[in-house]
CSV table of C-alpha atoms in Angstrom, one decimal:
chain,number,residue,atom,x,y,z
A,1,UNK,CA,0.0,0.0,0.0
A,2,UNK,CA,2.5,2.4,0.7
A,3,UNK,CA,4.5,1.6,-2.8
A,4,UNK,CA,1.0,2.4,-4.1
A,5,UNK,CA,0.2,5.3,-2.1
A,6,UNK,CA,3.9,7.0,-3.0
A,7,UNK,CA,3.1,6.1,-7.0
A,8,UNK,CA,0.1,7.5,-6.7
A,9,UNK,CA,1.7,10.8,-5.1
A,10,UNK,CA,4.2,10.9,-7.7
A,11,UNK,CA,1.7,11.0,-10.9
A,12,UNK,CA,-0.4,13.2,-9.4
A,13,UNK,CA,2.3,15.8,-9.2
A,14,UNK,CA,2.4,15.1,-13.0
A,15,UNK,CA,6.4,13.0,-12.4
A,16,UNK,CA,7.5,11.3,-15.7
A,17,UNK,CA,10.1,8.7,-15.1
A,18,UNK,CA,13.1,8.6,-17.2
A,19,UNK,CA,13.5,4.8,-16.8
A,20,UNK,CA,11.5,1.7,-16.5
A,21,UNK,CA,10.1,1.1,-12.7
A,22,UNK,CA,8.6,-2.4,-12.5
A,23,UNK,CA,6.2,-3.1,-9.1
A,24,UNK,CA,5.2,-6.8,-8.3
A,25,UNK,CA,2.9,-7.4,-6.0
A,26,UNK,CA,2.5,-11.2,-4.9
A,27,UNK,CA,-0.6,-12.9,-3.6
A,28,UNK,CA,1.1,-15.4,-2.7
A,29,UNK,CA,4.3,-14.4,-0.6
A,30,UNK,CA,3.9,-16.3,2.6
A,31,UNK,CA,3.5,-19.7,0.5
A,32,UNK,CA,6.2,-19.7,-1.3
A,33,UNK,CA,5.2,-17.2,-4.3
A,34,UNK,CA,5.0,-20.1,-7.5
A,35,UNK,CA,2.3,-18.3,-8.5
A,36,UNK,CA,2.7,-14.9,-7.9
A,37,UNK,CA,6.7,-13.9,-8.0
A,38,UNK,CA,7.7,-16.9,-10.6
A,39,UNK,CA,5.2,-15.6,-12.8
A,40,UNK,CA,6.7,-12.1,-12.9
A,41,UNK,CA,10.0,-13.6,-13.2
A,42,UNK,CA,8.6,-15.8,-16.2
A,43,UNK,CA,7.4,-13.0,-17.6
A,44,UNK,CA,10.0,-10.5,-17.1
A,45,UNK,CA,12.4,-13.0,-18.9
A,46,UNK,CA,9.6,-13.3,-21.7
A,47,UNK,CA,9.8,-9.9,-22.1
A,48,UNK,CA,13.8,-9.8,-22.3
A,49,UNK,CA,13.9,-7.1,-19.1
A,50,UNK,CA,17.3,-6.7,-17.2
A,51,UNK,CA,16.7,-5.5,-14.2
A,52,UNK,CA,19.3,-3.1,-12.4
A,53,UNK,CA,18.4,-4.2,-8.9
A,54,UNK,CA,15.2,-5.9,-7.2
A,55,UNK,CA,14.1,-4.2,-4.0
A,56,UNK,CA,11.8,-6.6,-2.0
A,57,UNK,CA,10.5,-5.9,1.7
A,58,UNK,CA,13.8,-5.9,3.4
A,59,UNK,CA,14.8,-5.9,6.9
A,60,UNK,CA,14.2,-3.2,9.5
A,61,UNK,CA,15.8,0.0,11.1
A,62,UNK,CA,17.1,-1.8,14.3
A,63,UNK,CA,17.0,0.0,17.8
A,64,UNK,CA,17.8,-1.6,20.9
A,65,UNK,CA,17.9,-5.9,19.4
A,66,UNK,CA,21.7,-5.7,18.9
A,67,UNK,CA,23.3,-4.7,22.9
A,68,UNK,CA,25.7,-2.4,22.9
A,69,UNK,CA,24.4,-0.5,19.7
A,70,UNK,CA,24.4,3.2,20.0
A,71,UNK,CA,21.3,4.6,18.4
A,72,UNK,CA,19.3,3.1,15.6
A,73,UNK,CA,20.9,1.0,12.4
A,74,UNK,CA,19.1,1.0,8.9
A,75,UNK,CA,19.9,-3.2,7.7
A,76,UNK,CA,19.8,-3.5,3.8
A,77,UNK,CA,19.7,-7.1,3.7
A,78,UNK,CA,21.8,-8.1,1.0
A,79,UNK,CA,20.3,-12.2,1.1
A,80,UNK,CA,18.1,-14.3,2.6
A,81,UNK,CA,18.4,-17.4,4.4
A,82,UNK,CA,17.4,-20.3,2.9
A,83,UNK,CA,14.8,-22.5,4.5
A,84,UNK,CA,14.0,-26.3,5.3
A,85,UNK,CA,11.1,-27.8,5.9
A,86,UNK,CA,12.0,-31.6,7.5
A,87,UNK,CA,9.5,-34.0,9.0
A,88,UNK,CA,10.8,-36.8,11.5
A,89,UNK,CA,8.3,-39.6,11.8
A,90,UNK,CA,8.5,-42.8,14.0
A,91,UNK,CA,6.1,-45.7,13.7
A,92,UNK,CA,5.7,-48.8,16.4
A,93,UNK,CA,3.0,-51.4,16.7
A,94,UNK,CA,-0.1,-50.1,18.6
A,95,UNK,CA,-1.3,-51.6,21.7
A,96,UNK,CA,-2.6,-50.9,24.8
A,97,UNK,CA,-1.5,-48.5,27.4
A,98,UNK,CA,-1.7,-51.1,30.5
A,99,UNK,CA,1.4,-52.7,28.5
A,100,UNK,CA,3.5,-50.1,28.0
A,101,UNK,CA,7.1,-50.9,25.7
A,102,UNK,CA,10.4,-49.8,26.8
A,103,UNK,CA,10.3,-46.9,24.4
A,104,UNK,CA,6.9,-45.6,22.4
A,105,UNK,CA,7.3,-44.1,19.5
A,106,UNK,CA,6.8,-41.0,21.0
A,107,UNK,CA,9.5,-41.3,23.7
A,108,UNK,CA,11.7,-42.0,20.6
A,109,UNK,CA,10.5,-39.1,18.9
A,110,UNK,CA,10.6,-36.4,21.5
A,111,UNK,CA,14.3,-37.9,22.4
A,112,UNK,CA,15.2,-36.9,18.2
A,113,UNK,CA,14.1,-34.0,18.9
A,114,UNK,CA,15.8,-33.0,22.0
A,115,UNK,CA,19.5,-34.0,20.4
A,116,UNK,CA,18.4,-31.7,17.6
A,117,UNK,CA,18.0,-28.6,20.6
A,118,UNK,CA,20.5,-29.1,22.2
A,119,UNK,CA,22.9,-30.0,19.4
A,120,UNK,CA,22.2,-26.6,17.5
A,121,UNK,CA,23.9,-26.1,13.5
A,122,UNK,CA,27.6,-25.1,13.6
A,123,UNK,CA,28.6,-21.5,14.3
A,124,UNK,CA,29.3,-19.7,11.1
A,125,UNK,CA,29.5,-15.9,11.9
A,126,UNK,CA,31.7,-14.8,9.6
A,127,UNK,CA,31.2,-16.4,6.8
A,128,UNK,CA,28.3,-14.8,5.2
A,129,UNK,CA,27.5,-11.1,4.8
A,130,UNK,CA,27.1,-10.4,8.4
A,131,UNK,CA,31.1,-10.2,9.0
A,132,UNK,CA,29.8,-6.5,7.0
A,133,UNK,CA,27.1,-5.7,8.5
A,134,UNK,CA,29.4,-5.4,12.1
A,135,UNK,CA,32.2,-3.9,10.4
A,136,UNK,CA,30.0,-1.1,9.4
A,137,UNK,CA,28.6,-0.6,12.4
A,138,UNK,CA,31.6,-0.7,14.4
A,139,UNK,CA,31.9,3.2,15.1
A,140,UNK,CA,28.5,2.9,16.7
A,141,UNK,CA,29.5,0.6,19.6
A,142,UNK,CA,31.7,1.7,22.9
A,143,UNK,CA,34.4,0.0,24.0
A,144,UNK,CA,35.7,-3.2,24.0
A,145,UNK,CA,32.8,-4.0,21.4
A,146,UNK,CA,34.4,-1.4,18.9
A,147,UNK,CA,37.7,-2.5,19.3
A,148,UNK,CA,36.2,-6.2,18.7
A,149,UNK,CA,34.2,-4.9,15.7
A,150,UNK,CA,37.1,-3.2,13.9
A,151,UNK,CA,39.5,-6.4,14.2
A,152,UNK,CA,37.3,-9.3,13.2
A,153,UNK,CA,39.7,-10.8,10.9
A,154,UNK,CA,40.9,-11.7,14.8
A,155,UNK,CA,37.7,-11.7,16.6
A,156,UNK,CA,34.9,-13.3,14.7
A,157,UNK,CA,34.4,-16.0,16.7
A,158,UNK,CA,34.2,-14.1,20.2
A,159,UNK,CA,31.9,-12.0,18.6
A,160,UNK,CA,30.3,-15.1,17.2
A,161,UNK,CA,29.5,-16.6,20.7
A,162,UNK,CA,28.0,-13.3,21.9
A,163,UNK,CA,25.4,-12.8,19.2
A,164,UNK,CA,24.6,-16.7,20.0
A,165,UNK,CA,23.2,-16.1,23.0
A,166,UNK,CA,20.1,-14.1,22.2
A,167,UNK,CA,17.3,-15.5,20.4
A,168,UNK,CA,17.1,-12.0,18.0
A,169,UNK,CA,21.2,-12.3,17.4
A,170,UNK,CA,21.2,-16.2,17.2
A,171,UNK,CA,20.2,-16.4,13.5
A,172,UNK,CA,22.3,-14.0,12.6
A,173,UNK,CA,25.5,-16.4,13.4
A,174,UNK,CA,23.9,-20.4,12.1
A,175,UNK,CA,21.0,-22.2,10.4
A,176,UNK,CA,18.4,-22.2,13.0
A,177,UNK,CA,16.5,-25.3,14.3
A,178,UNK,CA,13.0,-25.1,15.5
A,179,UNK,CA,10.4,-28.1,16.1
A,180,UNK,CA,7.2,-25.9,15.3
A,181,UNK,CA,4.6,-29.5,15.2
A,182,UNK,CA,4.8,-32.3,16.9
A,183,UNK,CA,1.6,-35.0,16.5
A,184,UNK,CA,0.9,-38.2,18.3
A,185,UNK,CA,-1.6,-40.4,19.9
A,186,UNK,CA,-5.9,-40.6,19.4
A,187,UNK,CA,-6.9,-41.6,23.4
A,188,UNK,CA,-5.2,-41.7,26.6
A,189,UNK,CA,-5.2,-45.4,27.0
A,190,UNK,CA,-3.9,-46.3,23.4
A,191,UNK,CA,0.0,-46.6,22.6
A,192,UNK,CA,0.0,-44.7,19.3
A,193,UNK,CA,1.2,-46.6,16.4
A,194,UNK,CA,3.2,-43.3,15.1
A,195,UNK,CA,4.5,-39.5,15.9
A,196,UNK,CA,5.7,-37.2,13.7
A,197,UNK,CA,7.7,-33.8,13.8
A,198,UNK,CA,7.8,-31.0,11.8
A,199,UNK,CA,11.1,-29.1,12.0
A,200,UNK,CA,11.9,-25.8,10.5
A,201,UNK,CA,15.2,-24.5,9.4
A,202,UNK,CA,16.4,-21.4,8.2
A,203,UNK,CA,20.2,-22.1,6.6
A,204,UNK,CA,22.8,-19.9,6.8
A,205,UNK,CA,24.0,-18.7,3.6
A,206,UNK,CA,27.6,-20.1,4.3
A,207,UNK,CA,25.8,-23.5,4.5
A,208,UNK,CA,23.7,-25.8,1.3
A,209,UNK,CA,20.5,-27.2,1.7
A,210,UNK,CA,22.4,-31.1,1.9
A,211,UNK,CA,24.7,-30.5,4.1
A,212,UNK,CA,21.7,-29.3,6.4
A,213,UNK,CA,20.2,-32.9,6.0
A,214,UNK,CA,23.6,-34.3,6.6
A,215,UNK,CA,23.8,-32.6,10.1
A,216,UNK,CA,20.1,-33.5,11.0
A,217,UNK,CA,20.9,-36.7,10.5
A,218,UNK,CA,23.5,-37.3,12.2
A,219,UNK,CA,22.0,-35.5,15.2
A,220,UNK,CA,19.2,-37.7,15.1
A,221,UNK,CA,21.5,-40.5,15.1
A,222,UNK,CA,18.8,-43.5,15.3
A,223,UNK,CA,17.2,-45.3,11.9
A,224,UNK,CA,14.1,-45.8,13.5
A,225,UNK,CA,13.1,-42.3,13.1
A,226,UNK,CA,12.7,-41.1,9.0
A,227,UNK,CA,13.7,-37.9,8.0
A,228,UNK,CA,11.5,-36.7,5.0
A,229,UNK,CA,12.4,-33.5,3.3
A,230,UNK,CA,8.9,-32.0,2.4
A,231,UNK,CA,10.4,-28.3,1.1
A,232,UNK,CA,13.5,-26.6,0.6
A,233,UNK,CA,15.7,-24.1,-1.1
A,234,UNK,CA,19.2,-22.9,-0.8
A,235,UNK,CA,20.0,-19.3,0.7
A,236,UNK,CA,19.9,-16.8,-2.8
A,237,UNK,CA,23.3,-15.5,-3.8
A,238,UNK,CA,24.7,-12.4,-1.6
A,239,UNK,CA,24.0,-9.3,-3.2
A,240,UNK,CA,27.3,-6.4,-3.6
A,241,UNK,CA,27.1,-3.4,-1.6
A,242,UNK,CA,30.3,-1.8,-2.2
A,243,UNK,CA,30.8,1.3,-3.9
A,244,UNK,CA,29.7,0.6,-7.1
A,245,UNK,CA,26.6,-1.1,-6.2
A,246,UNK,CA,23.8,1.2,-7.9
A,247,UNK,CA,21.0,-1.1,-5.6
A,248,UNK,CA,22.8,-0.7,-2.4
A,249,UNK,CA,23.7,3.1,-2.9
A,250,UNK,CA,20.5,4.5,-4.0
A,251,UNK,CA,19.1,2.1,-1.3
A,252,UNK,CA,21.6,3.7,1.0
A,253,UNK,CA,20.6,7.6,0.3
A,254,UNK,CA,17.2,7.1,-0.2
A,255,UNK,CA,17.1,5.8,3.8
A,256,UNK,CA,19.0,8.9,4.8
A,257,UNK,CA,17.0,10.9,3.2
A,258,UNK,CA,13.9,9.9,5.3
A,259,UNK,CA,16.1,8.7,8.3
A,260,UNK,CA,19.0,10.8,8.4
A,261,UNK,CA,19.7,10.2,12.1
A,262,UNK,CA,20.5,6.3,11.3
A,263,UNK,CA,23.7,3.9,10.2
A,264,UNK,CA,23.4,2.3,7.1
A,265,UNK,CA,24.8,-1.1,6.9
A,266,UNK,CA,24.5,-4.7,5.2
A,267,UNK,CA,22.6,-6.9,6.8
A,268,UNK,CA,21.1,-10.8,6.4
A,269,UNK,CA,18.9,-10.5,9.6
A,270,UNK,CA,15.4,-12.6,9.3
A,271,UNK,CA,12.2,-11.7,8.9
A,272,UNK,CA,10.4,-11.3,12.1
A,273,UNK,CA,6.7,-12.2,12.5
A,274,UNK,CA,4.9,-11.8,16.2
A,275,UNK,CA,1.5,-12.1,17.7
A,276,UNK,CA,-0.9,-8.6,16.6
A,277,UNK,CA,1.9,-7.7,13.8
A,278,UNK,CA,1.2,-4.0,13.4
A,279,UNK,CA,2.9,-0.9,12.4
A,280,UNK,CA,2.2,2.7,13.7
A,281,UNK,CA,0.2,5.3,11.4
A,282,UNK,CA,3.4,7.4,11.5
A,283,UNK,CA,5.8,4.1,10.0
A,284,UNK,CA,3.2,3.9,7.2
A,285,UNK,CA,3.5,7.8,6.4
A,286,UNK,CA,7.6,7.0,6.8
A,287,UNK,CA,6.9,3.9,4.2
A,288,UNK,CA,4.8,6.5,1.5
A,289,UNK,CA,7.9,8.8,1.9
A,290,UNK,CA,10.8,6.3,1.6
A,291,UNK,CA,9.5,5.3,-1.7
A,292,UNK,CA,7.9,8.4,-2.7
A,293,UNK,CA,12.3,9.3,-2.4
A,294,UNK,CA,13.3,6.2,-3.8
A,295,UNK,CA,11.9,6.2,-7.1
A,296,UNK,CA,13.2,9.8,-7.9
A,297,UNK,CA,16.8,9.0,-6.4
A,298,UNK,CA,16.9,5.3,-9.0
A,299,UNK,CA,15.6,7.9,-12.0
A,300,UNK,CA,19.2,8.2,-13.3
A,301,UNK,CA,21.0,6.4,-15.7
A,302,UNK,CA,24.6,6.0,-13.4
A,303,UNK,CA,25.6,6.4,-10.1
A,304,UNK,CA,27.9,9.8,-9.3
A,305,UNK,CA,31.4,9.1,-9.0
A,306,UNK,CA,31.7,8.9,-5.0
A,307,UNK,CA,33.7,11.8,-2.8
A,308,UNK,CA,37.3,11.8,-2.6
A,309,UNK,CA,39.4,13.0,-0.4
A,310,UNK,CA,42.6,12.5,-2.8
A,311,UNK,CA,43.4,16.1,-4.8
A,312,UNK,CA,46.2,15.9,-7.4
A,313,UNK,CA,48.7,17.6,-5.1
């Protein structure tokens, strides 16, 4: 809405765009997007269209999630994690519940699933665009985090076991594990005949999709309980954000233009999704006027050569 709203805005005060702005809007985001965003891309390819960058919903202006952080920090993420979506099952011959087995398939089960907590993915901090993200953002902690910060060729893995050990910081640093179903049992005198598990991973782009299933199972560790792959896809390629990135640039000035108060940096955090999602009236007018600047900021053909503080002297 606020893409529209700022279009809208801009025809109305009679704009004309120089270049070609495409807007996609999905149905179909939160379930994978085959119909909505590989259509575009089929047709887009149809159509023969290069594309100078692709701007999608992004990551957020973080205040307060990263400790230690002076003021707020504007994330461009340059990736996105990839994602897994593994179910464990375990099946055992039924019976009743005054003869009780050893193990029930759901004792097995729910003991799978506890090696897969408490065995999390390997620390891979960095690896992956992240390592940028901190080295931007050095200059906006206080000591000894800055001095960390600044010397991560050295440091990367103390700073690695810090960020681990907050749920918000965690993903930043691994593929993430989470058992989000677990199902079992009809009655409460019946010994269920199966249990299954459905476990969702979000892989770090230093990591593939197999070597994910590799690790899961040999967490798991017992053939009685079958790991199933039901949906996957590898983490998308790291976009640049140097210099000469036209993307990550006009990206860059558009948010301080509206936010001129913030750091700009890379960023690869995940999407965050919480119980009554909502955004203030005043972040909506903020989205209106981000794009309402963006559009007008992308309308040239190159970016400007950058500063310099080199003369010919």
């Amino acid at each position: 809405m606020g893409i529209l709203e700022a279009l809208e805005y801009l025809l109305g005060k009679g704009y004309a765009p120089r270049r070609g702005f495409y807007i996609g809007l999905g149905h179909d985001e939160e379930v994978g997007g085959l119909k909505g965003a590989l259509n575009m891309v089929r047709v887009l390819k149809q159509r023969g269209v290069q594309l100078s960058f692709v701007l999608d919903e992004g990551l957020a202006i973080a205040d307060g999630i990263i400790v230690g952080l002076e003021g707020p920090a504007a994330l461009i993420g340059l990736t996105e994690k990839g994602m897994a979506h593994v179910k464990l099952r375990v099946s055992t011959a039924p019976g009743h519940a005054s003869m009780p087995p050893r193990e029930t398939c759901i004792g097995i089960l729910a003991a799978a699933v506890k090696r897969l907590e408490e065995n999390p993915m390997p620390r891979l901090f960095g690896y992956g665009p992240e390592r940028e993200t901190f080295e931007h953002l050095a200059h906006k902690f206080g000591l000894p985090l800055k001095f960390i910060m600044s010397n991560l060729w050295l440091f990367s893995p103390v700073l690695g076991r810090l960020l681990e050990r907050k749920p918000e910081t965690n993903g930043l640093v691994r593929t993430t594990t989470a058992v989000t179903m677990f199902n079992a049992g009809v009655k409460d005198n019946v010994l269920p005949s199966h249990a299954e598990a459905h476990v969702n991973l979000r892989i770090h782009p230093a990591q593939s999709l197999q070597e994910v299933l590799d690790q899961i199972h040999s967490t798991v560790g017992d053939q009685r309980v079958k790991i199933e792959l039901i949906s996957g896809f590898e983490a998308p390629p790291v976009s640049s954000s140097d210099e000469k990135s036209f993307g990550f640039q006009i990206i860059k000035k558009t948010v301080l233009d509206v936010f001129p108060t913030v750091t700009v940096a890379p960023g690869d955090t995940q999407r965050i999704h919480g119980i009554n999602e909502r955004i203030s009236k005043k972040n909506y007018e903020e989205y209106v006027m981000f794009y309402f600047s963006l559009i007008q900021n992308c309308d040239i053909q190159k970016l400007p050569e950058p500063h310099s503080s080199v003369h010919e002297l």
